[in-house]
Amino acid sequence: MLYIIGLGLGDEQDITLKGLEAVKKCHKVYMEAYTSLLSFGLSTNGISNLEKLYGKPIILADREMVEEKADEILAQAHHDHVAFLVVGDPFGATTHTDLVVRAKKMGIDVKIVHNASVMNAIGICGLQLYRYGETVSIPFFTETWRPDSFYEKIQRNRLMGLHTLCLLDIRVKEPTLESLCRGKKAYEPPRYMTINTAIEQLLEIVQDREESAYTEDTECVGLARLGSEDQMIVAGTMKQLQLIDFGAPLHCLVIAGNTHPVEEEMLDFYRCRT
């Protein structure tokens, strides 16, 4: 059996009872470590906290392992129970859907244990979940690559009066350009996009457009470390949020659409007063 188990968003205690029971049955336990991270994922003892609670050693599965050695993980699940731990919910990233498809094609039984993810926890800011449009991902700009394909999605959401959840880039164990040229593996330091950088890039995209889908005065909500004890939520214009230090990752941003009076009441609790 291959168990794909959601860990939730906060710390090691956010796993469900069903998920914990499944982990304790497993011979091998892998933890996906590139599409997201738990609130303690940057600390030196984060994994040991998991291992202490679960009573199992944990193998960190980076992008390289999952993309290049998934068959090895799946082969083990032919003979033993194997757990693949995912921050948030198992289907918060397409990579995990691909793993399920591959397992099923190999005749491996798969069991999913769901948990909270950013896609539903975002409701804490007060903007109602059924009033969101398509979610977008915002990648880091580089000197030679400044993608803006997500702009049209934001524009469509705004035209329909819908809110837009923006997931911000995470770059973990990314090979350096030099290492790719030389064929020798070396990696960039981990980087996590901030709300400030996301807004800077979003405003750059609309500079030369005749009819902008948003401006620096557009109402937004910035959220940091969602689901953790020290989560931070601030509502304000893009211009206001750019001036705020949201602290450690992970960050995400909501561009508000048309708001209902009840949504406005909730946003007032988080409103930036500067």
PDB file of N, CA and C in Angstrom, residues 6 24 37 49 80 93 102 125 133 141 151 174 176 195 200 222 227 231 233:
ATOM      1  N   GLY A   6      -1.660  13.892   4.050  1.00  0.00           N
ATOM      2  CA  GLY A   6      -1.560  15.332   4.267  1.00  0.00           C
ATOM      3  C   GLY A   6      -1.155  15.634   5.700  1.00  0.00           C
ATOM      4  N   LYS A  24       2.332   4.965  11.259  1.00  0.00           N
ATOM      5  CA  LYS A  24       2.882   3.965  12.170  1.00  0.00           C
ATOM      6  C   LYS A  24       2.834   2.550  11.599  1.00  0.00           C
ATOM      7  N   LEU A  37       6.359  23.784   2.820  1.00  0.00           N
ATOM      8  CA  LEU A  37       7.063  23.395   4.035  1.00  0.00           C
ATOM      9  C   LEU A  37       6.195  23.738   5.231  1.00  0.00           C
ATOM     10  N   ASN A  49      11.283  16.569  15.263  1.00  0.00           N
ATOM     11  CA  ASN A  49       9.977  16.665  15.915  1.00  0.00           C
ATOM     12  C   ASN A  49       8.975  15.700  15.285  1.00  0.00           C
ATOM     13  N   ASP A  80       5.673  -3.535   0.751  1.00  0.00           N
ATOM     14  CA  ASP A  80       5.508  -2.997   2.103  1.00  0.00           C
ATOM     15  C   ASP A  80       4.575  -1.797   2.082  1.00  0.00           C
ATOM     16  N   ALA A  93      -0.779  19.847  -5.016  1.00  0.00           N
ATOM     17  CA  ALA A  93       0.198  20.022  -6.099  1.00  0.00           C
ATOM     18  C   ALA A  93       0.038  18.896  -7.107  1.00  0.00           C
ATOM     19  N   ARG A 102       0.859   7.009 -11.445  1.00  0.00           N
ATOM     20  CA  ARG A 102       1.928   6.036 -11.691  1.00  0.00           C
ATOM     21  C   ARG A 102       1.760   4.804 -10.813  1.00  0.00           C
ATOM     22  N   CYS A 125      -9.195  34.794   6.270  1.00  0.00           N
ATOM     23  CA  CYS A 125      -9.130  36.250   6.071  1.00  0.00           C
ATOM     24  C   CYS A 125     -10.512  36.872   5.921  1.00  0.00           C
ATOM     25  N   GLY A 133     -11.880  32.979  -7.766  1.00  0.00           N
ATOM     26  CA  GLY A 133     -11.720  32.479  -9.127  1.00  0.00           C
ATOM     27  C   GLY A 133     -10.521  31.554  -9.210  1.00  0.00           C
ATOM     28  N   PHE A 141      10.927  36.565 -10.963  1.00  0.00           N
ATOM     29  CA  PHE A 141      11.504  37.117 -12.180  1.00  0.00           C
ATOM     30  C   PHE A 141      13.019  36.928 -12.141  1.00  0.00           C
ATOM     31  N   TYR A 151      -1.222  36.823 -15.564  1.00  0.00           N
ATOM     32  CA  TYR A 151      -1.951  38.095 -15.533  1.00  0.00           C
ATOM     33  C   TYR A 151      -3.362  37.948 -16.104  1.00  0.00           C
ATOM     34  N   GLU A 174      17.410  24.221  -6.342  1.00  0.00           N
ATOM     35  CA  GLU A 174      17.428  24.547  -7.761  1.00  0.00           C
ATOM     36  C   GLU A 174      18.876  24.546  -8.250  1.00  0.00           C
ATOM     37  N   THR A 176      22.244  25.565 -10.129  1.00  0.00           N
ATOM     38  CA  THR A 176      22.761  26.834 -10.631  1.00  0.00           C
ATOM     39  C   THR A 176      22.971  26.723 -12.139  1.00  0.00           C
ATOM     40  N   ILE A 195       5.606  38.556   0.029  1.00  0.00           N
ATOM     41  CA  ILE A 195       4.469  39.333  -0.464  1.00  0.00           C
ATOM     42  C   ILE A 195       4.963  40.608  -1.125  1.00  0.00           C
ATOM     43  N   GLU A 200       5.605  43.813  -6.081  1.00  0.00           N
ATOM     44  CA  GLU A 200       6.520  44.548  -6.964  1.00  0.00           C
ATOM     45  C   GLU A 200       6.435  44.008  -8.386  1.00  0.00           C
ATOM     46  N   GLY A 222      -2.497  40.082   2.558  1.00  0.00           N
ATOM     47  CA  GLY A 222      -1.245  39.344   2.646  1.00  0.00           C
ATOM     48  C   GLY A 222      -1.300  38.391   3.823  1.00  0.00           C
ATOM     49  N   GLY A 227      -1.753  28.989   9.211  1.00  0.00           N
ATOM     50  CA  GLY A 227      -1.973  27.770   9.980  1.00  0.00           C
ATOM     51  C   GLY A 227      -1.051  27.595  11.167  1.00  0.00           C
ATOM     52  N   GLN A 231       0.959  33.067  12.650  1.00  0.00           N
ATOM     53  CA  GLN A 231       0.508  33.512  11.337  1.00  0.00           C
ATOM     54  C   GLN A 231       0.215  35.010  11.355  1.00  0.00           C
ATOM     55  N   ILE A 233      -1.785  38.139   9.156  1.00  0.00           N
ATOM     56  CA  ILE A 233      -2.774  38.461   8.127  1.00  0.00           C
ATOM     57  C   ILE A 233      -2.986  39.968   8.132  1.00  0.00           C
TER      58      ILE A 233
END
